[in-house]
Coordinates of C-alpha atoms in Angstrom, one line a residue:
M1 CA 0.0 0.0 0.0
L2 CA 2.8 2.4 0.9
Q3 CA 4.5 1.7 -2.4
F4 CA 1.2 2.4 -4.3
L5 CA 0.8 5.7 -2.5
K6 CA 4.4 6.6 -3.4
Y7 CA 3.7 6.0 -7.1
V8 CA 0.4 8.0 -6.9
F9 CA 2.2 10.9 -5.3
A10 CA 5.0 10.8 -7.8
T11 CA 2.5 10.8 -10.7
I12 CA 0.7 13.9 -9.3
V13 CA 3.9 15.8 -8.8
G14 CA 5.0 14.8 -12.4
L15 CA 1.7 16.0 -13.9
F16 CA 1.9 19.3 -11.9
L17 CA 5.4 20.0 -13.1
F18 CA 4.5 19.0 -16.7
T19 CA 1.6 21.5 -16.6
I20 CA 3.7 24.3 -15.3
V21 CA 6.5 23.7 -17.8
G22 CA 4.0 23.3 -20.6
F23 CA 2.3 26.6 -19.7
I24 CA 5.7 28.4 -19.7
I25 CA 6.7 27.0 -23.1
L26 CA 3.3 27.7 -24.7
A27 CA 3.2 31.2 -23.3
G28 CA 6.7 31.8 -24.6
I29 CA 6.0 30.4 -28.0
G30 CA 2.8 32.5 -28.3
A31 CA 4.7 35.6 -27.3
A32 CA 7.5 34.8 -29.6
V33 CA 5.2 34.1 -32.6
G34 CA 3.3 37.3 -31.9
S35 CA 6.4 39.5 -31.7
S36 CA 8.2 37.9 -34.6
S37 CA 5.2 38.5 -36.9
D38 CA 5.4 42.3 -36.5
A39 CA 8.2 44.0 -38.2
T40 CA 9.5 47.1 -36.4
S41 CA 8.2 50.4 -37.9
L42 CA 10.8 53.1 -37.2
K43 CA 9.7 56.7 -36.5
D44 CA 11.6 59.8 -37.5
K45 CA 14.1 61.2 -35.0
S46 CA 14.7 57.8 -33.4
V47 CA 17.7 57.1 -31.3
L48 CA 19.3 53.6 -31.2
K49 CA 19.7 52.6 -27.6
L50 CA 22.7 50.4 -27.3
D51 CA 22.9 48.5 -24.0
L52 CA 26.3 46.7 -23.7
N53 CA 25.8 45.9 -20.0
R54 CA 25.4 42.2 -20.7
P55 CA 27.5 39.1 -21.8
I56 CA 28.8 39.7 -25.3
V57 CA 29.4 36.6 -27.5
E58 CA 30.4 36.1 -31.1
N59 CA 26.9 35.2 -32.4
A60 CA 23.6 35.4 -30.6
S61 CA 20.1 34.5 -31.4
D62 CA 17.8 37.2 -32.7
D63 CA 15.1 36.0 -30.3
E64 CA 13.9 38.4 -27.7
N65 CA 12.9 37.3 -24.2
P66 CA 9.2 36.4 -24.7
F67 CA 8.6 36.5 -21.0
K68 CA 9.4 40.2 -20.4
S69 CA 5.8 41.3 -20.4
L70 CA 4.7 38.3 -18.3
G71 CA 6.9 39.0 -15.2
G72 CA 8.0 36.2 -13.0
P73 CA 11.4 34.4 -12.6
F74 CA 12.1 34.2 -16.3
A75 CA 11.4 37.8 -17.2
D76 CA 14.7 39.2 -16.2
N77 CA 16.8 36.5 -18.0
A78 CA 19.8 38.4 -19.3
E79 CA 20.1 38.2 -23.0
D80 CA 23.5 37.8 -24.7
M81 CA 24.5 40.3 -27.2
G82 CA 26.0 39.0 -30.4
L83 CA 29.0 40.8 -32.0
V84 CA 27.7 39.7 -35.4
Q85 CA 24.3 41.4 -34.7
L86 CA 25.9 44.5 -33.2
R87 CA 28.2 45.1 -36.2
D88 CA 25.3 44.6 -38.6
G89 CA 23.1 46.9 -36.6
L90 CA 25.6 49.7 -36.5
K91 CA 26.1 49.6 -40.3
R92 CA 22.4 49.7 -40.8
A93 CA 21.9 52.5 -38.3
A94 CA 24.5 54.6 -40.1
A95 CA 22.6 54.3 -43.3
D96 CA 19.1 54.7 -41.9
S97 CA 17.6 58.2 -42.1
H98 CA 15.2 57.4 -39.2
I99 CA 18.2 57.0 -36.8
K100 CA 19.7 60.3 -35.7
G101 CA 22.3 58.9 -33.3
I102 CA 23.1 56.4 -30.5
Y103 CA 22.5 56.4 -26.7
L104 CA 25.3 54.2 -25.5
Q105 CA 25.1 52.3 -22.3
A106 CA 28.5 50.7 -21.6
N107 CA 29.1 50.8 -17.8
Y108 CA 30.0 47.2 -17.2
P109 CA 30.3 45.3 -20.5
Q110 CA 31.0 41.6 -20.0
A111 CA 33.6 40.9 -22.6
G112 CA 37.4 40.9 -23.2
Y113 CA 39.3 43.8 -24.6
S114 CA 39.6 42.4 -28.1
T115 CA 35.8 42.1 -28.3
L116 CA 35.4 45.6 -27.0
E117 CA 37.9 46.8 -29.5
E118 CA 35.8 45.4 -32.3
I119 CA 32.8 47.2 -30.9
R120 CA 34.7 50.4 -30.4
N121 CA 36.0 50.4 -34.0
A122 CA 32.5 49.7 -35.3
L123 CA 31.2 52.8 -33.3
I124 CA 34.0 54.9 -34.7
E125 CA 32.9 53.8 -38.2
F126 CA 29.3 54.7 -37.3
K127 CA 30.4 58.2 -36.4
K128 CA 31.7 58.7 -40.0
S129 CA 28.0 59.0 -41.0
G130 CA 27.9 62.3 -39.2
K131 CA 25.5 61.0 -36.5
F132 CA 26.2 61.4 -32.8
I133 CA 26.9 59.1 -29.9
Y134 CA 25.9 60.2 -26.4
S135 CA 26.6 58.2 -23.3
Y136 CA 25.4 58.4 -19.7
G137 CA 26.6 56.4 -16.7
E138 CA 26.5 56.4 -12.9
M139 CA 29.7 54.4 -12.8
F140 CA 32.1 53.2 -15.5
S141 CA 34.4 50.2 -15.3
E142 CA 37.8 50.3 -17.0
K143 CA 36.4 48.2 -19.9
G144 CA 33.2 50.3 -20.0
Y145 CA 35.1 53.5 -20.3
Y146 CA 37.4 52.1 -23.0
V147 CA 34.3 51.7 -25.2
T148 CA 32.5 54.8 -24.0
S149 CA 35.5 57.1 -24.7
V150 CA 34.5 57.2 -28.4
A151 CA 31.3 59.1 -27.5
D152 CA 30.8 62.7 -28.5
K153 CA 29.2 63.5 -25.1
I154 CA 29.9 61.5 -21.9
Y155 CA 27.7 62.3 -18.9
L156 CA 28.9 61.0 -15.5
N157 CA 26.5 61.1 -12.5
P158 CA 27.6 63.7 -9.9
S159 CA 27.6 61.0 -7.2
G160 CA 29.2 58.4 -9.4
G161 CA 32.7 57.6 -10.4
M162 CA 35.0 55.8 -12.8
D163 CA 37.4 52.9 -12.4
F164 CA 40.4 54.3 -14.4
N165 CA 43.7 53.0 -12.9
G166 CA 45.2 50.7 -15.5
I167 CA 45.1 46.9 -16.0
S168 CA 46.0 44.3 -13.4
A169 CA 46.0 40.6 -13.4
E170 CA 45.4 38.3 -10.4
V171 CA 46.0 34.6 -10.0
S172 CA 44.6 32.4 -7.3
F173 CA 46.9 29.6 -6.0
F174 CA 45.6 26.4 -4.5
K175 CA 48.8 24.7 -3.2
G176 CA 48.0 25.4 0.4
A177 CA 44.5 24.0 0.0
L178 CA 45.8 20.9 -1.7
D179 CA 48.4 20.4 1.1
K180 CA 45.7 20.7 3.8
L181 CA 43.6 18.2 1.9
D182 CA 46.5 15.8 1.3
I183 CA 45.9 15.9 -2.4
K184 CA 49.2 15.7 -4.4
P185 CA 49.4 17.2 -7.9
V186 CA 51.5 15.3 -10.4
I187 CA 52.6 17.6 -13.2
F188 CA 54.4 17.2 -16.5
R189 CA 55.2 20.2 -18.7
V190 CA 57.5 21.7 -21.2
G191 CA 58.2 25.4 -21.3
E192 CA 59.5 27.9 -18.8
Y193 CA 56.4 30.0 -19.2
K194 CA 53.8 27.2 -19.2
S195 CA 52.3 28.6 -16.0
A196 CA 48.8 27.0 -16.2
V197 CA 50.0 24.5 -13.6
E198 CA 51.5 27.0 -11.2
P199 CA 48.4 27.5 -9.0
Y200 CA 48.8 23.8 -7.9
L201 CA 52.5 23.9 -7.3
R202 CA 53.2 27.3 -5.9
E203 CA 51.8 29.9 -3.6
N204 CA 52.8 32.9 -5.8
M205 CA 53.8 33.6 -9.4
S206 CA 57.2 32.5 -10.7
D207 CA 59.6 35.1 -11.9
A208 CA 59.1 33.9 -15.5
N209 CA 55.3 34.1 -15.2
K210 CA 55.5 37.6 -13.7
A211 CA 57.8 38.7 -16.5
Q212 CA 55.5 37.5 -19.3
Y213 CA 52.4 39.1 -17.7
T214 CA 54.2 42.3 -17.0
S215 CA 55.2 42.5 -20.7
L216 CA 51.6 41.5 -21.8
L217 CA 49.8 43.9 -19.6
N218 CA 52.0 46.8 -20.5
S219 CA 51.5 46.1 -24.2
L220 CA 47.7 46.0 -23.7
N221 CA 47.6 49.1 -21.5
D222 CA 49.8 51.2 -23.8
H223 CA 47.5 50.3 -26.7
I224 CA 44.3 51.1 -24.8
F225 CA 45.6 54.4 -23.4
A226 CA 46.8 55.4 -26.9
Q227 CA 43.3 54.8 -28.3
I228 CA 41.6 56.7 -25.5
A229 CA 44.0 59.5 -25.8
Q230 CA 43.2 59.9 -29.5
S231 CA 39.4 59.8 -28.9
R232 CA 39.5 62.3 -26.1
N233 CA 42.3 64.5 -27.5
I234 CA 44.5 63.9 -24.5
Q235 CA 48.2 63.2 -24.2
V236 CA 49.0 59.6 -23.1
S237 CA 51.3 61.0 -20.4
D238 CA 48.3 62.9 -18.9
L239 CA 46.2 59.7 -19.0
K240 CA 48.9 57.8 -17.1
K241 CA 49.0 60.6 -14.5
V242 CA 45.3 60.4 -14.1
A243 CA 45.5 56.6 -13.6
N244 CA 48.4 56.8 -11.1
E245 CA 46.7 59.5 -9.0
L246 CA 43.2 57.9 -9.2
T247 CA 41.9 61.3 -10.4
A248 CA 39.0 59.9 -12.3
Y249 CA 37.5 58.1 -9.4
K250 CA 35.7 61.3 -8.5
P251 CA 33.4 62.9 -11.2
Q252 CA 35.0 66.3 -11.0
G253 CA 38.4 64.7 -11.5
A254 CA 37.1 62.9 -14.5
L255 CA 35.7 66.1 -15.9
S256 CA 38.8 68.2 -15.3
S257 CA 40.9 65.5 -16.9
K258 CA 38.7 65.6 -20.0
L259 CA 37.7 61.9 -19.6
V260 CA 34.1 63.0 -19.6
S261 CA 32.4 66.0 -21.2
N262 CA 29.8 66.6 -18.5
V263 CA 28.9 65.8 -14.9
G264 CA 25.1 65.6 -14.6
Y265 CA 22.1 63.6 -13.7
Y266 CA 20.1 61.5 -16.2
D267 CA 17.4 64.3 -16.6
E268 CA 20.2 66.7 -17.6
F269 CA 21.6 64.2 -20.0
E270 CA 18.1 63.6 -21.5
T271 CA 17.6 67.3 -21.9
A272 CA 20.8 67.6 -23.9
L273 CA 19.8 64.5 -26.0
K274 CA 16.4 66.1 -26.8
K275 CA 18.2 69.2 -27.9
E276 CA 20.5 67.2 -30.1
V277 CA 17.6 65.2 -31.7
K278 CA 15.5 68.4 -32.0
V279 CA 12.7 67.0 -29.8
D280 CA 10.4 69.3 -27.8
E281 CA 11.1 69.3 -24.1
D282 CA 7.7 67.9 -23.3
D283 CA 8.0 65.1 -25.8
K284 CA 9.6 61.7 -25.4
I285 CA 12.6 60.5 -27.3
E286 CA 11.9 57.6 -29.6
F287 CA 14.4 55.0 -28.4
V288 CA 14.7 51.7 -30.2
G289 CA 16.8 48.8 -29.0
L290 CA 19.1 46.8 -31.1
S291 CA 17.0 43.6 -31.4
K292 CA 13.9 45.6 -32.5
F293 CA 15.9 47.8 -34.8
L294 CA 17.2 44.7 -36.6
K295 CA 13.6 43.7 -37.3
A296 CA 13.0 46.9 -39.3
E297 CA 13.4 47.1 -43.0
S298 CA 17.1 47.6 -43.8
A299 CA 18.3 50.7 -45.5
I300 CA 21.1 48.7 -47.0
S301 CA 20.3 46.9 -50.2
Y302 CA 20.0 43.1 -50.0
N303 CA 23.0 41.2 -51.4
D304 CA 21.7 38.4 -53.7
S305 CA 25.1 37.0 -54.6
D306 CA 25.4 33.2 -54.5
N307 CA 29.1 33.4 -53.3
K308 CA 29.6 33.0 -49.6
I309 CA 32.5 33.4 -47.1
A310 CA 31.8 31.0 -44.2
V311 CA 32.9 32.2 -40.8
I312 CA 33.3 29.1 -38.5
V313 CA 33.1 30.3 -34.9
G314 CA 35.1 28.4 -32.2
E315 CA 34.4 30.0 -28.8
G316 CA 35.4 28.7 -25.4
A317 CA 37.7 26.1 -24.0
I318 CA 38.5 23.0 -26.1
V319 CA 37.0 20.2 -24.2
G320 CA 37.1 17.1 -26.5
A321 CA 35.0 15.5 -29.1
K322 CA 31.6 16.9 -28.1
A323 CA 31.0 20.4 -26.8
D324 CA 28.9 21.4 -23.8
K325 CA 27.7 25.0 -23.2
G326 CA 30.3 27.7 -24.0
N327 CA 33.0 25.3 -25.1
I328 CA 34.5 23.9 -28.3
G329 CA 34.0 20.2 -29.3
S330 CA 36.2 18.9 -32.1
D331 CA 33.5 16.8 -33.6
D332 CA 31.0 19.7 -33.9
W333 CA 33.6 22.2 -35.1
V334 CA 35.1 19.8 -37.6
A335 CA 31.6 19.0 -39.0
E336 CA 31.0 22.7 -39.7
L337 CA 34.4 23.1 -41.3
R338 CA 33.8 20.1 -43.6
K339 CA 30.4 21.4 -44.7
A340 CA 32.0 24.8 -45.6
R341 CA 34.9 23.0 -47.4
D342 CA 32.5 20.9 -49.5
D343 CA 30.0 23.7 -50.2
K344 CA 30.7 24.9 -53.8
K345 CA 29.1 28.3 -53.0
V346 CA 31.6 28.9 -50.1
K347 CA 34.6 30.5 -51.8
A348 CA 36.7 31.1 -48.6
I349 CA 36.6 30.2 -44.9
V350 CA 37.4 32.4 -41.9
L351 CA 38.1 30.7 -38.6
R352 CA 36.8 33.0 -35.8
I353 CA 38.7 31.7 -32.7
D354 CA 38.2 32.9 -29.1
S355 CA 39.7 30.1 -27.0
P356 CA 42.4 29.8 -24.3
G357 CA 43.0 26.2 -25.4
G358 CA 42.2 22.9 -23.8
S359 CA 42.4 19.3 -25.0
A360 CA 45.6 18.5 -26.9
L361 CA 44.0 15.7 -28.9
A362 CA 41.0 17.8 -29.9
S363 CA 43.3 20.7 -30.9
D364 CA 45.3 18.4 -33.2
V365 CA 42.1 16.9 -34.7
M366 CA 40.9 20.4 -35.7
W367 CA 44.4 21.4 -36.9
R368 CA 44.3 18.5 -39.4
E369 CA 40.9 19.6 -40.8
V370 CA 42.3 23.1 -41.3
E371 CA 45.2 21.6 -43.3
L372 CA 42.7 19.7 -45.5
A373 CA 40.4 22.7 -46.0
K374 CA 43.1 25.1 -47.1
K375 CA 44.0 22.7 -49.9
V376 CA 40.5 23.4 -51.4
K377 CA 39.9 27.1 -50.7
P378 CA 41.5 30.0 -48.7
V379 CA 41.4 29.7 -44.9
I380 CA 42.0 32.8 -42.8
A381 CA 42.1 32.8 -39.0
S382 CA 40.6 35.7 -37.0
M383 CA 41.5 35.8 -33.4
G384 CA 39.2 37.2 -30.7
D385 CA 39.9 37.8 -27.0
Y386 CA 42.0 34.7 -26.8
A387 CA 43.7 32.4 -29.3
A388 CA 46.2 30.8 -27.0
S389 CA 47.8 27.3 -26.7
G390 CA 45.2 25.0 -28.2
G391 CA 43.5 28.1 -29.6
Y392 CA 46.7 29.0 -31.4
Y393 CA 47.0 25.4 -32.5
M394 CA 43.6 25.8 -34.3
A395 CA 44.9 28.9 -36.1
M396 CA 48.4 28.1 -37.1
A397 CA 47.6 26.1 -40.2
A398 CA 45.6 28.9 -41.8
D399 CA 46.9 30.8 -44.8
E400 CA 47.0 34.0 -42.8
I401 CA 46.3 34.9 -39.2
V402 CA 44.7 38.2 -38.2
A403 CA 44.6 39.3 -34.5
Q404 CA 43.5 42.4 -32.7
P405 CA 46.2 44.3 -30.9
T406 CA 44.5 43.3 -27.6
T407 CA 44.2 39.6 -28.5
I408 CA 46.0 37.3 -26.1
T409 CA 47.8 34.6 -28.1
G410 CA 50.8 32.3 -28.2
S411 CA 51.2 30.1 -25.2
I412 CA 52.8 27.5 -27.4
G413 CA 53.4 24.7 -24.9
I414 CA 51.9 21.6 -23.5
F415 CA 51.4 20.0 -20.0
A416 CA 49.7 17.2 -18.3
Q417 CA 48.4 17.1 -14.7
F418 CA 46.9 14.5 -12.5
F419 CA 46.0 14.4 -8.8
N420 CA 46.9 11.7 -6.4
F421 CA 44.0 11.4 -3.9
E422 CA 45.5 8.4 -2.0
N423 CA 46.3 10.3 1.2
F424 CA 43.2 12.5 1.0
L425 CA 41.0 9.4 0.9
K426 CA 42.9 7.6 3.7
N427 CA 43.7 10.5 6.1
K428 CA 40.5 12.6 5.6
L429 CA 37.9 10.0 4.8
G430 CA 39.3 6.7 6.1
I431 CA 39.1 5.1 2.6
T432 CA 41.9 2.8 1.4
N433 CA 42.4 1.0 -1.9
D434 CA 44.1 -2.2 -2.9
R435 CA 44.6 -3.8 -6.3
V436 CA 45.5 -6.8 -8.4
N437 CA 47.3 -6.3 -11.8
T438 CA 48.0 -8.6 -14.7
N439 CA 50.9 -6.4 -15.9
A440 CA 53.4 -4.0 -14.3
H441 CA 51.2 -0.9 -15.1
S442 CA 47.7 -2.2 -15.6
D443 CA 46.1 0.5 -13.5
F444 CA 48.1 3.3 -15.0
P445 CA 47.2 6.2 -14.6
T446 CA 45.2 6.1 -11.4
V447 CA 44.4 8.7 -8.8
T448 CA 44.7 6.3 -5.8
R449 CA 48.4 5.7 -5.8
E450 CA 51.7 7.5 -6.5
M451 CA 53.2 7.0 -10.0
D452 CA 56.4 5.1 -10.0
E453 CA 59.6 6.6 -11.6
F454 CA 59.2 4.6 -14.8
E455 CA 55.6 5.9 -15.2
K456 CA 56.7 9.5 -14.5
A457 CA 59.6 9.3 -17.0
W458 CA 57.3 7.7 -19.6
F459 CA 54.7 10.5 -19.2
Q460 CA 57.4 13.3 -19.3
K461 CA 58.7 11.8 -22.5
S462 CA 55.2 11.8 -24.0
I463 CA 54.8 15.5 -23.1
E464 CA 58.1 16.4 -24.7
N465 CA 57.1 14.5 -27.8
G466 CA 53.8 16.5 -27.9
Y467 CA 55.7 19.7 -27.5
E468 CA 58.0 18.8 -30.5
T469 CA 54.8 18.1 -32.5
F470 CA 53.3 21.4 -31.5
T471 CA 56.4 23.5 -32.2
S472 CA 57.2 21.8 -35.5
K473 CA 53.7 22.2 -36.9
A474 CA 53.7 25.9 -35.7
A475 CA 57.0 26.5 -37.4
K476 CA 55.7 24.9 -40.6
G477 CA 52.6 27.0 -40.5
R478 CA 54.4 30.2 -39.8
K479 CA 57.2 29.4 -42.3
M480 CA 59.9 30.0 -39.7
S481 CA 62.8 27.9 -38.5
I482 CA 62.1 25.6 -35.5
D483 CA 64.8 27.4 -33.5
K484 CA 63.1 30.8 -34.1
L485 CA 59.7 29.3 -33.2
K486 CA 60.9 27.7 -30.0
S487 CA 62.4 31.1 -28.9
L488 CA 58.8 32.4 -29.0
A489 CA 57.2 29.3 -27.5
G490 CA 57.9 27.8 -24.1
G491 CA 54.3 28.5 -23.1
R492 CA 54.7 32.3 -23.3
V493 CA 51.7 34.5 -23.9
W494 CA 51.8 37.5 -26.2
S495 CA 49.5 40.4 -27.0
G496 CA 48.4 40.7 -30.6
I497 CA 50.9 43.6 -31.0
E498 CA 53.8 41.5 -29.8
A499 CA 52.7 38.5 -31.8
K500 CA 52.7 40.6 -35.0
Q501 CA 56.2 41.9 -34.2
N502 CA 57.5 38.4 -33.7
G503 CA 55.8 36.7 -36.6
L504 CA 53.2 34.6 -34.8
V505 CA 50.4 36.5 -36.6
D506 CA 50.3 38.3 -40.0
E507 CA 48.0 41.2 -39.6
L508 CA 46.4 43.4 -36.9
G509 CA 42.7 43.8 -37.3
G510 CA 39.2 42.5 -36.6
L511 CA 36.9 40.0 -38.1
E512 CA 36.0 42.2 -41.0
D513 CA 39.6 42.6 -41.9
A514 CA 40.0 38.8 -42.0
V515 CA 36.9 38.6 -44.3
K516 CA 38.4 41.1 -46.7
I517 CA 41.6 39.2 -46.8
A518 CA 39.7 36.0 -47.5
A519 CA 37.7 37.6 -50.3
K520 CA 40.8 38.9 -51.9
K521 CA 42.4 35.5 -51.8
A522 CA 39.3 34.0 -53.3
K523 CA 39.3 36.8 -56.0
L524 CA 35.9 38.1 -54.9
K525 CA 35.0 41.7 -55.4
D526 CA 33.4 43.8 -52.7
G527 CA 29.7 43.2 -52.8
D528 CA 30.1 39.9 -54.7
F529 CA 29.7 37.7 -51.7
K530 CA 27.7 37.2 -48.5
T531 CA 29.2 36.4 -45.1
R532 CA 27.6 33.5 -43.2
F533 CA 28.2 32.4 -39.7
Y534 CA 28.3 28.8 -38.4
P535 CA 27.1 27.1 -36.3
Q536 CA 23.7 28.7 -35.9
P537 CA 23.2 30.3 -32.4
K538 CA 20.9 28.6 -29.9
N539 CA 17.4 29.9 -29.7
F540 CA 16.0 31.7 -26.6
F541 CA 14.7 28.5 -24.9
E542 CA 18.0 26.6 -25.3
E543 CA 19.9 29.5 -23.9
L544 CA 17.4 30.0 -21.1
F545 CA 17.7 26.5 -19.8
D546 CA 21.4 26.4 -20.2
K547 CA 21.7 29.6 -18.1
K548 CA 19.2 28.5 -15.5
G549 CA 21.3 25.4 -14.9
D550 CA 24.4 27.4 -14.5
E551 CA 22.7 29.9 -12.2
A552 CA 21.3 27.0 -10.0
E553 CA 24.8 25.6 -9.6
A554 CA 26.2 29.0 -8.8
K555 CA 23.5 29.7 -6.2
I556 CA 24.0 26.3 -4.5
L557 CA 27.8 27.0 -4.2
Q558 CA 27.1 30.5 -3.0
A559 CA 24.7 29.3 -0.3
Q560 CA 27.2 26.6 0.9
F561 CA 30.4 28.5 0.8
G562 CA 29.6 32.3 0.6
D563 CA 32.6 34.4 -0.6
L564 CA 34.6 31.2 -1.0
A565 CA 32.3 29.9 -3.7
P566 CA 34.5 30.9 -6.7
Y567 CA 37.5 29.1 -5.2
V568 CA 35.4 26.0 -4.5
K569 CA 34.2 26.0 -8.1
Q570 CA 37.8 26.1 -9.4
L571 CA 38.7 23.2 -7.1
K572 CA 35.7 21.2 -8.5
D573 CA 37.0 21.9 -12.0
L574 CA 40.3 20.2 -11.3
K575 CA 39.1 16.8 -12.5
A576 CA 38.2 18.3 -15.9
R577 CA 41.8 19.4 -16.3
E578 CA 43.4 16.1 -15.8
G579 CA 45.3 14.7 -18.8
V580 CA 47.3 16.2 -21.6
M581 CA 46.4 19.9 -22.2
M582 CA 47.3 22.8 -24.4
L583 CA 45.9 25.5 -22.1
M584 CA 46.9 29.0 -21.0
P585 CA 46.4 29.9 -17.3
E586 CA 42.7 30.8 -17.8
V587 CA 42.3 31.4 -14.0
I588 CA 44.1 34.7 -14.5
E589 CA 41.7 37.7 -14.1
F590 CA 42.3 41.0 -15.9
K591 CA 40.9 44.0 -14.0

């Protein structure tokens, strides 16, 4: 009887949950269908409201959140902004007579400096149309101000402030935690600068690691300051003084330093904006968001060419054959590359890479497919925020490599790491293990005993062989001697500027520059091709449930560990990093 009641209760709960989920999905589909059927009708004197305070990815779905008008827990789901959609929107806005200018919100954009440089350059191109860009913020982060600095007018709230003090990098080290837990890392690596394993072996940065990041950060900072100085008509030396003295933290300091044009509240900003648009003081400004604007009829003529340039996007860590959310799986990526290679309408391929690396095997599988593809048609690599280690491996076979000055690349090296949990299990949990083998190393590798000297020597030799493979293929791809390549390798990371100087990349520029190079190599004239992006972005519901799963995990960790949650998450991720890896130290945080 008890068992019967359990089944009845489970059935009732299941039906209840099914009803709730079904209602949510049907409501969302209804809202989505209703909204998608209505094209946006633009009014005169409209202002494009560009909100960059969200995660910015390479390519995002055009779907809007259908739950916004319904309220509830899904209504505030943050929507990713796609770089593809943003560039397209800015081109169309520049040509559209209804759009008089842009209201830019870029206080805390969630993206790397290379992505922000792409956006910044697109905004500068938009200004060539003669239209304005106005920005208002209560606070600006370092990255936010980097983008905002292109605006014609920048309003800062009188009680606000600005984080403008240069770039820093911070690394968390876990050796002390592992020692306390009796967990022993077993590390194999090649390269003085291959510092991805340092957090498990040391309590601070090695001299070599500090040297490479000092060089990297200074290169990035000098480039960023030079761009800001040009936009604000300020000397770089004056900007450095502002940063060193924390002058811009206070609104009046930011104003006197010419980093902002006005200190004022939003109503004052709105009044100035109305005057610019020539709207009466009592009337409302016609704001239109990017997603709605993209649903309006385009002022740019449709390109009906059959010729295509395929952009294959690889974004995230390289995790193996099949990708999960936000990562690159070699099977999926290779499938897209093969389709582009075999498609007669695709005349050239651009690899858009934003990855710190990952699985050595998956990186090599993708490298081979690039080799095969470039025998058929031109292949150009375009580097995003990161194209390091395995990310560089993906790019190095391309005909040409294009990187942004702020791209972090290189990290040509290889390592393997394992964790011996024998003492942790025994001393902390009271668990012991015993075994029977048929051969000397039947259980190799295992996490429940120490590797013997033969096994360690065998693995180190394997890593050295992998390094030789990496460097020899890189030297071949870059058409340089192996000695020259190795002098740039050793796991060292470089900025795009440094990589161009030392020959690891060919050109400095963004995705559009890479597309132009691809078109030229395919002998296509401007306007005689369309650019198409693969794979297709996930729709709203796929993104929604992916995010809710991540948010649930984050909330559980936060509830259990409070401020220590980020560190616990990194410790949990240790298992995923076991094995042979081509990975830069992704735990490093740029501020």
